[in-house]
Coordinates of C-alpha atoms and ligand atoms in Angstrom, one line a residue:
X1 CA -18.0 -57.7 -38.5
X2 CA -20.5 -55.0 -38.4
X3 CA -19.1 -51.5 -37.9
X4 CA -20.8 -50.8 -34.6
X5 CA -19.7 -54.1 -33.0
X6 CA -16.6 -52.7 -31.3
X7 CA -18.6 -50.1 -29.5
X8 CA -21.3 -52.6 -28.4
X9 CA -18.5 -54.9 -27.1
X10 CA -16.9 -52.0 -25.1
X11 CA -20.3 -51.0 -23.6
X12 CA -20.9 -54.6 -22.6
X13 CA -17.6 -54.8 -20.9
X14 CA -18.4 -51.6 -19.0
X15 CA -21.7 -53.0 -18.0
X16 CA -20.2 -56.3 -16.7
X17 CA -17.6 -54.3 -14.7
X18 CA -20.3 -52.1 -13.2
X19 CA -18.7 -49.1 -14.9
X20 CA -21.4 -48.3 -17.4
X21 CA -22.6 -44.7 -16.9
X22 CA -26.0 -43.2 -17.5
X23 CA -27.6 -39.8 -16.8
X24 CA -30.2 -39.3 -14.1
X25 CA -33.0 -36.9 -15.1
X26 CA -34.0 -34.3 -12.5
X27 CA -37.5 -32.8 -12.8
X28 CA -36.8 -29.8 -10.5
X29 CA -34.2 -27.2 -9.9
X30 CA -31.0 -27.9 -7.9
X31 CA -31.9 -27.5 -4.3
X32 CA -31.6 -29.5 -1.0
X33 CA -34.9 -31.3 -1.9
X34 CA -35.3 -32.3 -5.5
X35 CA -37.6 -34.5 -7.7
X36 CA -35.8 -37.3 -9.4
X37 CA -37.7 -39.8 -11.6
X38 CA -41.0 -38.7 -10.1
X39 CA -39.8 -39.1 -6.4
X40 CA -38.7 -36.5 -3.9
X41 CA -35.1 -36.9 -2.8
X42 CA -32.8 -35.2 -0.4
X43 CA -29.9 -34.1 -2.6
X44 CA -26.4 -34.7 -1.2
X45 CA -24.5 -34.7 -4.5
X46 CA -24.8 -31.3 -6.0
X47 CA -21.9 -28.9 -6.4
X48 CA -24.3 -26.0 -5.8
X49 CA -22.8 -25.8 -2.3
X50 CA -24.4 -22.5 -1.4
X51 CA -27.8 -23.5 -3.0
X52 CA -27.7 -20.5 -5.2
X53 CA -29.0 -22.0 -8.5
X54 CA -32.6 -20.8 -7.9
X55 CA -31.8 -17.7 -5.7
X56 CA -34.5 -15.0 -6.4
X57 CA -32.0 -12.2 -6.9
X58 CA -30.0 -14.3 -9.4
X59 CA -33.2 -15.2 -11.3
X60 CA -34.3 -11.5 -11.3
X61 CA -31.1 -10.2 -12.7
X62 CA -30.7 -13.0 -15.3
X63 CA -34.3 -12.4 -16.3
X64 CA -33.7 -8.7 -16.7
X65 CA -30.6 -9.3 -18.9
X66 CA -32.5 -11.9 -20.9
X67 CA -35.2 -9.3 -21.7
X68 CA -32.6 -6.7 -22.6
X69 CA -30.0 -8.8 -24.5
X70 CA -31.8 -12.0 -25.7
X71 CA -30.4 -15.4 -25.5
X72 CA -27.2 -15.8 -27.4
X73 CA -23.9 -13.9 -27.5
X74 CA -23.5 -14.1 -31.3
X75 CA -19.7 -14.6 -31.5
X76 CA -16.5 -15.4 -29.7
X77 CA -15.2 -12.9 -27.1
X78 CA -12.7 -11.4 -29.5
X79 CA -15.2 -10.9 -32.3
X80 CA -18.7 -9.8 -31.4
X81 CA -19.4 -11.8 -28.3
X82 CA -18.4 -9.4 -25.5
X83 CA -21.1 -7.3 -23.9
X84 CA -21.0 -4.9 -21.0
X85 CA -22.5 -7.8 -19.0
X86 CA -19.4 -9.9 -19.7
X87 CA -17.1 -7.2 -18.5
X88 CA -19.2 -6.6 -15.4
X89 CA -18.7 -10.3 -14.5
X90 CA -14.9 -10.2 -15.0
X91 CA -14.7 -7.0 -12.8
X92 CA -16.8 -8.7 -10.1
X93 CA -14.6 -11.8 -10.1
X94 CA -11.4 -9.7 -9.9
X95 CA -12.9 -7.8 -6.9
X96 CA -14.1 -10.9 -5.2
X97 CA -10.7 -12.6 -5.6
X98 CA -8.7 -9.5 -4.9
X99 CA -6.8 -9.5 -8.2
X100 CA -6.0 -7.0 -10.9
X101 CA -8.0 -8.7 -13.6
X102 CA -10.0 -11.8 -14.5
X103 CA -11.1 -13.6 -17.7
X104 CA -14.1 -15.8 -18.1
X105 CA -14.1 -19.1 -20.1
X106 CA -17.2 -21.0 -21.2
X107 CA -16.6 -23.8 -18.6
X108 CA -14.1 -24.6 -15.9
X109 CA -12.9 -27.4 -18.1
X110 CA -12.2 -25.0 -21.0
X111 CA -10.4 -22.7 -18.6
X112 CA -7.9 -25.3 -17.4
X113 CA -7.3 -26.6 -20.9
X114 CA -6.8 -23.1 -22.3
X115 CA -4.7 -21.8 -19.5
X116 CA -2.2 -24.7 -19.4
X117 CA -1.9 -24.9 -23.2
X118 CA -1.1 -21.2 -23.2
X119 CA 1.3 -21.1 -20.3
X120 CA 3.5 -24.1 -21.1
X121 CA 4.8 -25.5 -24.4
X122 CA 7.5 -27.8 -25.8
X123 CA 10.6 -27.7 -23.6
X124 CA 8.7 -26.5 -20.5
X125 CA 7.7 -28.6 -17.5
X126 CA 4.3 -28.9 -15.8
X127 CA 4.4 -30.3 -12.2
X128 CA 0.9 -31.7 -11.5
X129 CA -0.5 -33.4 -8.4
X130 CA -1.5 -37.1 -9.1
X131 CA -5.1 -36.4 -8.0
X132 CA -5.7 -33.2 -10.1
X133 CA -8.9 -32.9 -12.0
X134 CA -9.3 -34.4 -15.5
X135 CA -9.4 -30.9 -17.1
X136 CA -6.0 -30.1 -15.7
X137 CA -4.7 -33.5 -17.0
X138 CA -6.1 -32.7 -20.4
X139 CA -4.6 -29.2 -20.4
X140 CA -1.2 -30.6 -19.5
X141 CA -1.5 -33.1 -22.5
X142 CA -2.6 -30.3 -24.9
X143 CA 0.3 -28.1 -23.9
X144 CA 3.0 -30.6 -25.1
X145 CA 5.2 -29.6 -22.1
X146 CA 7.0 -32.4 -20.2
X147 CA 4.5 -33.6 -17.6
X148 CA 5.8 -34.5 -14.1
X149 CA 3.3 -36.0 -11.8
X150 CA 4.1 -35.7 -8.0
X151 CA 2.6 -37.7 -5.2
X152 CA -0.7 -36.4 -3.8
X153 CA -0.1 -33.1 -1.9
X154 CA 3.5 -34.3 -1.2
X155 CA 5.7 -31.2 -1.3
X156 CA 8.9 -33.1 -0.6
X157 CA 8.3 -35.3 -3.6
X158 CA 7.4 -32.1 -5.6
X159 CA 10.7 -30.5 -4.6
X160 CA 12.7 -33.5 -5.5
X161 CA 11.1 -33.6 -8.9
X162 CA 11.7 -29.9 -9.5
X163 CA 15.4 -30.4 -8.6
X164 CA 15.6 -33.1 -11.3
X165 CA 14.8 -30.4 -13.9
X166 CA 17.1 -27.6 -13.1
X167 CA 16.7 -24.3 -14.9
X168 CA 13.6 -25.3 -16.8
X169 CA 10.6 -22.9 -17.2
X170 CA 7.4 -24.3 -15.8
X171 CA 4.2 -24.3 -13.9
X172 CA 3.2 -26.1 -10.7
X173 CA -0.5 -26.9 -10.8
X174 CA -2.9 -28.3 -8.2
X175 CA -6.5 -28.4 -7.2
X176 CA -7.1 -26.1 -4.3
X177 CA -9.7 -28.4 -2.9
X178 CA -9.5 -31.9 -4.4
X179 CA -12.7 -32.8 -6.2
X180 CA -13.0 -36.4 -5.1
X181 CA -11.3 -36.4 -1.7
X182 CA -12.3 -32.9 -0.4
X183 CA -8.8 -32.2 1.0
X184 CA -6.9 -29.0 0.6
X185 CA -3.6 -28.3 -1.1
X186 CA -0.6 -27.5 1.0
X187 CA -0.5 -24.0 -0.4
X188 CA 2.2 -22.5 2.0
X189 CA 4.8 -25.1 0.8
X190 CA 3.6 -25.1 -2.8
X191 CA 3.8 -21.3 -3.2
X192 CA 7.2 -21.2 -1.4
X193 CA 8.6 -23.9 -3.9
X194 CA 7.2 -21.9 -6.9
X195 CA 8.9 -18.8 -5.7
X196 CA 12.2 -20.5 -4.8
X197 CA 12.5 -22.2 -8.1
X198 CA 11.1 -19.4 -10.3
X199 CA 8.1 -21.4 -11.4
X200 CA 4.5 -20.2 -11.9
X201 CA 2.0 -21.4 -9.4
X202 CA -1.6 -22.3 -10.4
X203 CA -4.5 -23.6 -8.3
X204 CA -7.9 -24.7 -9.3
X205 CA -10.5 -23.1 -7.0
X206 CA -13.5 -25.0 -8.4
X207 CA -14.5 -26.5 -5.0
X208 CA -12.8 -23.8 -2.8
X209 CA -14.7 -20.7 -4.1
X210 CA -17.6 -20.0 -1.8
X211 CA -16.6 -22.8 0.5
X212 CA -13.4 -22.2 2.4
X213 CA -11.9 -19.1 3.9
X214 CA -13.9 -17.0 6.3
X215 CA -15.8 -15.2 3.6
X216 CA -15.6 -18.0 1.0
X217 CA -12.8 -16.5 -1.1
X218 CA -11.1 -19.8 -1.3
X219 CA -7.7 -21.5 -0.6
X220 CA -5.6 -18.3 -0.2
X221 CA -8.1 -16.9 2.3
X222 CA -8.2 -20.2 4.2
X223 CA -4.4 -20.0 4.7
X224 CA -4.3 -16.2 5.1
X225 CA -2.1 -15.9 2.0
X226 CA -4.0 -13.6 -0.3
X227 CA -2.0 -12.8 -3.4
X228 CA 0.3 -15.8 -3.1
X229 CA -0.7 -17.7 -6.2
X230 CA 0.2 -16.5 -9.7
X231 CA -2.7 -18.1 -11.6
X232 CA -6.0 -18.5 -9.8
X233 CA -8.5 -20.5 -11.7
X234 CA -12.0 -21.4 -10.7
X235 CA -15.5 -22.2 -11.9
X236 CA -18.8 -20.4 -11.6
X237 CA -20.7 -23.7 -11.9
X238 CA -20.4 -24.8 -8.4
X239 CA -20.9 -22.6 -5.3
X240 CA -21.7 -19.5 -7.4
X241 CA -24.7 -21.4 -8.8
X242 CA -24.3 -20.6 -12.5
X243 CA -21.9 -21.7 -15.3
X244 CA -18.5 -20.8 -16.7
X245 CA -14.9 -20.9 -15.7
X246 CA -12.5 -18.1 -14.9
X247 CA -8.9 -17.2 -14.3
X248 CA -7.7 -14.2 -12.4
X249 CA -4.3 -12.7 -11.7
X250 CA -2.1 -9.9 -12.9
X251 CA -3.1 -7.7 -15.9
X252 CA -0.2 -9.2 -17.9
X253 CA -1.4 -12.7 -17.3
X254 CA -4.9 -11.9 -18.5
X255 CA -3.7 -10.0 -21.6
X256 CA -1.5 -13.0 -22.4
X257 CA -4.3 -15.5 -22.0
X258 CA -6.7 -13.4 -24.1
X259 CA -4.1 -13.6 -26.9
X260 CA -3.0 -17.2 -26.5
X261 CA -5.6 -19.4 -24.8
X262 CA -7.2 -21.3 -27.7
X263 CA -10.3 -22.5 -25.8
X264 CA -11.0 -18.8 -25.1
X265 CA -10.3 -17.5 -28.6
X266 CA -12.1 -20.2 -30.7
X267 CA -15.4 -20.6 -29.0
X268 CA -18.6 -18.6 -28.9
X269 CA -18.9 -16.5 -25.7
X270 CA -21.4 -17.6 -23.1
X271 CA -24.8 -15.8 -23.2
X272 CA -25.1 -12.5 -21.3
X273 CA -27.8 -14.3 -19.3
X274 CA -25.3 -16.7 -17.8
X275 CA -22.9 -13.8 -17.2
X276 CA -25.6 -11.9 -15.3
X277 CA -26.5 -15.0 -13.2
X278 CA -22.8 -15.5 -12.3
X279 CA -22.3 -11.8 -11.4
X280 CA -25.4 -11.8 -9.1
X281 CA -24.3 -15.1 -7.6
X282 CA -21.0 -13.5 -6.6
X283 CA -22.8 -10.5 -5.2
X284 CA -25.0 -12.7 -3.1
X285 CA -21.9 -14.4 -1.7
X286 CA -20.2 -11.1 -0.9
X287 CA -23.4 -9.6 0.6
X288 CA -24.3 -12.7 2.6
X289 CA -21.3 -14.2 4.2
X290 CA -23.6 -16.1 6.5
X291 CA -24.4 -18.5 3.7
X292 CA -20.7 -19.5 3.7
X293 CA -20.8 -19.7 7.5
X294 CA -23.8 -22.0 7.4
X295 CA -22.1 -24.3 4.9
X296 CA -19.0 -24.5 7.1
X297 CA -21.2 -25.2 10.1
X298 CA -23.0 -28.0 8.2
X299 CA -19.7 -29.6 7.3
X300 CA -18.7 -29.8 11.0
X301 CA -22.1 -31.0 12.0
X302 CA -22.3 -33.7 9.3
X303 CA -18.8 -35.1 9.9
X304 CA -19.7 -35.4 13.6
X305 CA -23.0 -37.1 12.8
X306 CA -21.3 -39.6 10.6
X307 CA -18.4 -40.3 13.0
X308 CA -20.9 -40.9 15.8
X309 CA -22.3 -43.7 13.6
X310 CA -18.9 -45.3 13.0
X311 CA -18.4 -43.7 9.5
X312 CA -15.1 -42.0 9.2
X313 CA -15.7 -38.5 7.9
X314 CA -13.1 -35.8 8.2
X315 CA -13.4 -32.9 5.9
X316 CA -13.1 -29.1 6.1
X317 CA -14.8 -28.8 2.7
X318 CA -18.3 -29.5 1.3
X319 CA -16.9 -32.8 -0.2
X320 CA -17.0 -35.7 2.2
X321 CA -15.9 -38.9 0.5
X322 CA -17.2 -42.2 1.9
X323 CA -14.8 -44.7 0.5
X324 CA -16.4 -48.1 -0.3
X325 CA -13.8 -49.6 -2.5
X326 CA -15.7 -52.1 -4.6
X327 CA -17.6 -50.6 -7.5
X328 CA -20.6 -52.9 -7.3
X329 CA -21.0 -52.3 -3.6
X330 CA -20.8 -48.6 -4.0
X331 CA -23.6 -48.8 -6.6
X332 CA -25.6 -50.9 -4.2
X333 CA -25.3 -48.4 -1.4
X334 CA -26.3 -45.6 -3.8
X335 CA -29.4 -47.6 -4.8
X336 CA -30.4 -48.4 -1.2
X337 CA -30.1 -44.7 -0.3
X338 CA -32.2 -43.7 -3.2
X339 CA -35.0 -46.0 -2.0
X340 CA -34.9 -44.2 1.3
X341 CA -35.0 -40.7 -0.4
X342 CA -31.3 -39.7 -0.4
X343 CA -29.6 -39.0 -3.6
X344 CA -25.9 -39.4 -3.4
X345 CA -23.7 -40.2 -6.4
X346 CA -21.4 -43.2 -6.4
X347 CA -18.1 -42.3 -8.0
X348 CA -16.2 -45.0 -9.9
X349 CA -13.3 -45.5 -12.2
X350 CA -12.1 -43.7 -14.3
X351 CA -13.0 -40.7 -12.2
X352 CA -11.2 -42.3 -9.3
X353 CA -8.7 -45.2 -9.2
X354 CA -10.1 -48.8 -9.7
X355 CA -11.1 -50.3 -6.4
X356 CA -11.5 -46.9 -4.7
X357 CA -15.2 -46.3 -5.5
X358 CA -16.9 -44.0 -3.1
X359 CA -20.0 -42.1 -2.3
X360 CA -19.2 -38.5 -2.7
X361 CA -21.2 -36.6 -0.2
X362 CA -21.6 -32.9 -1.2
X363 CA -23.2 -30.6 1.3
X364 CA -25.2 -27.4 0.9
X365 CA -25.5 -24.4 3.2
X366 CA -29.3 -25.0 3.2
X367 CA -29.3 -28.5 4.5
X368 CA -30.9 -28.7 8.0
X369 CA -29.4 -30.5 10.9
X370 CA -32.4 -32.8 10.7
X371 CA -31.6 -33.7 7.1
X372 CA -27.9 -34.3 8.0
X373 CA -28.9 -36.6 10.9
X374 CA -31.3 -38.4 8.6
X375 CA -28.6 -38.9 6.0
X376 CA -26.1 -40.2 8.6
X377 CA -28.6 -42.7 9.9
X378 CA -29.6 -43.9 6.4
X379 CA -26.0 -44.1 5.2
X380 CA -25.0 -46.3 8.2
X381 CA -27.9 -48.6 7.6
X382 CA -27.4 -48.9 3.8
X383 CA -23.6 -49.5 4.2
X384 CA -24.4 -52.3 6.6
X385 CA -27.0 -53.8 4.3
X386 CA -24.5 -53.7 1.4
X387 CA -21.7 -55.2 3.4
X388 CA -19.6 -52.0 2.9
X389 CA -17.0 -51.1 5.4
X390 CA -16.0 -47.4 5.5
X391 CA -12.3 -46.6 5.1
X392 CA -10.2 -43.5 4.7
X393 CA -8.0 -42.9 1.7
X394 CA -4.2 -42.9 2.6
X395 CA -3.9 -39.2 1.9
X396 CA -6.4 -38.0 4.4
Ligands
LIG401 C1 -11.4 -29.3 -9.8 C2 -12.3 -29.1 -11.0 N1 -11.8 -28.3 -11.9 C3 -12.5 -28.0 -13.0 C4 -13.8 -28.5 -13.2 C5 -14.5 -28.2 -14.5 O1 -15.4 -27.1 -14.2 P1 -16.8 -27.0 -15.1 O2 -17.7 -28.0 -14.6 O3 -17.2 -25.6 -14.9 O4 -16.4 -27.3 -16.5 C6 -14.4 -29.3 -12.2 C7 -15.7 -29.9 -12.2 O5 -16.4 -30.3 -13.0 C8 -13.6 -29.6 -11.1 O6 -14.0 -30.4 -10.1

């Protein structure tokens, strides 16, 4: 047996099951209209919900910082990697999220892994929603705490499970907006349970920041519950249009994480250029709340356009899942849409459960009504051609 055989066999298996993954190469910046493999495509798959990746103010400030500081940061945050530009971003995040302090990690993934590893250890309990993002799952595993999974957004189930672990220190963690279903955590009940049982509450605002709440401040603003969550985590890589992860909360939380979160301590800081882009992205969101309003209006319009064509679509967030079920069929719909100039990712196992493959529509504030109508029309046609019947997941 040759030493690479087992890898080849596994790749063949993935291919046979239509689960083999490949990267698509884009020849243009992230925007509502992109160039993919030499063809123009309407992009309905990007997490750049406010279409900020190429915003002129962001490019200008990042360019200025590049000229001033150069490309790299030269060290981890606790050695030589912290510049004035890093501090400016953390102050801006804290102001945006109405918190005492904030801390930036290199990615959202590293934020979740680092926060959970730091906040829970052997003997503690982490209560985690069954549909939480992979980075939360990996953070739970790394912490070595006892992991208790509760049914999706089911606060009665969560309470029962908390009661089964009386007197144990722990954390309740949930996506704010769920990344593959687009639904929103039941924050009022979750926060109430955390307070009642003396647990820390943590939400992941990756898909909520810049998207929900009247001014895009996320899940707490959506519910009118600002300050309710102990550990507010998010990413700068989605609506903010840049890169990096963050956590914000009390000064004591941030000081603790600076000293304990290994993914923060043992990695070179992001470049000042990325920090500058993120800071300006947040400033654009704060100065132009109409971008958030446009996105929210597009969500309503798109759901209406899909429903009128018999495709179930109910979402208050930029993520609208169109459940197909069968992996091969989901890939077929994606290919047919691409031929018609619409780029939408099919999401399959292991990102979602086997047999629940879907097209994950992601909207942008800059999509026009014309584009949204065109998308709905094309989607209805391609689903019909592929023999795919739309269905809603149980939880929605
Ligand atoms: C809910 C959620 N949390 C965390 C992450 C990780 O963030 P990042 O892409 O910045 O690493 C993502 C997305 O990739 C996500 O969807």
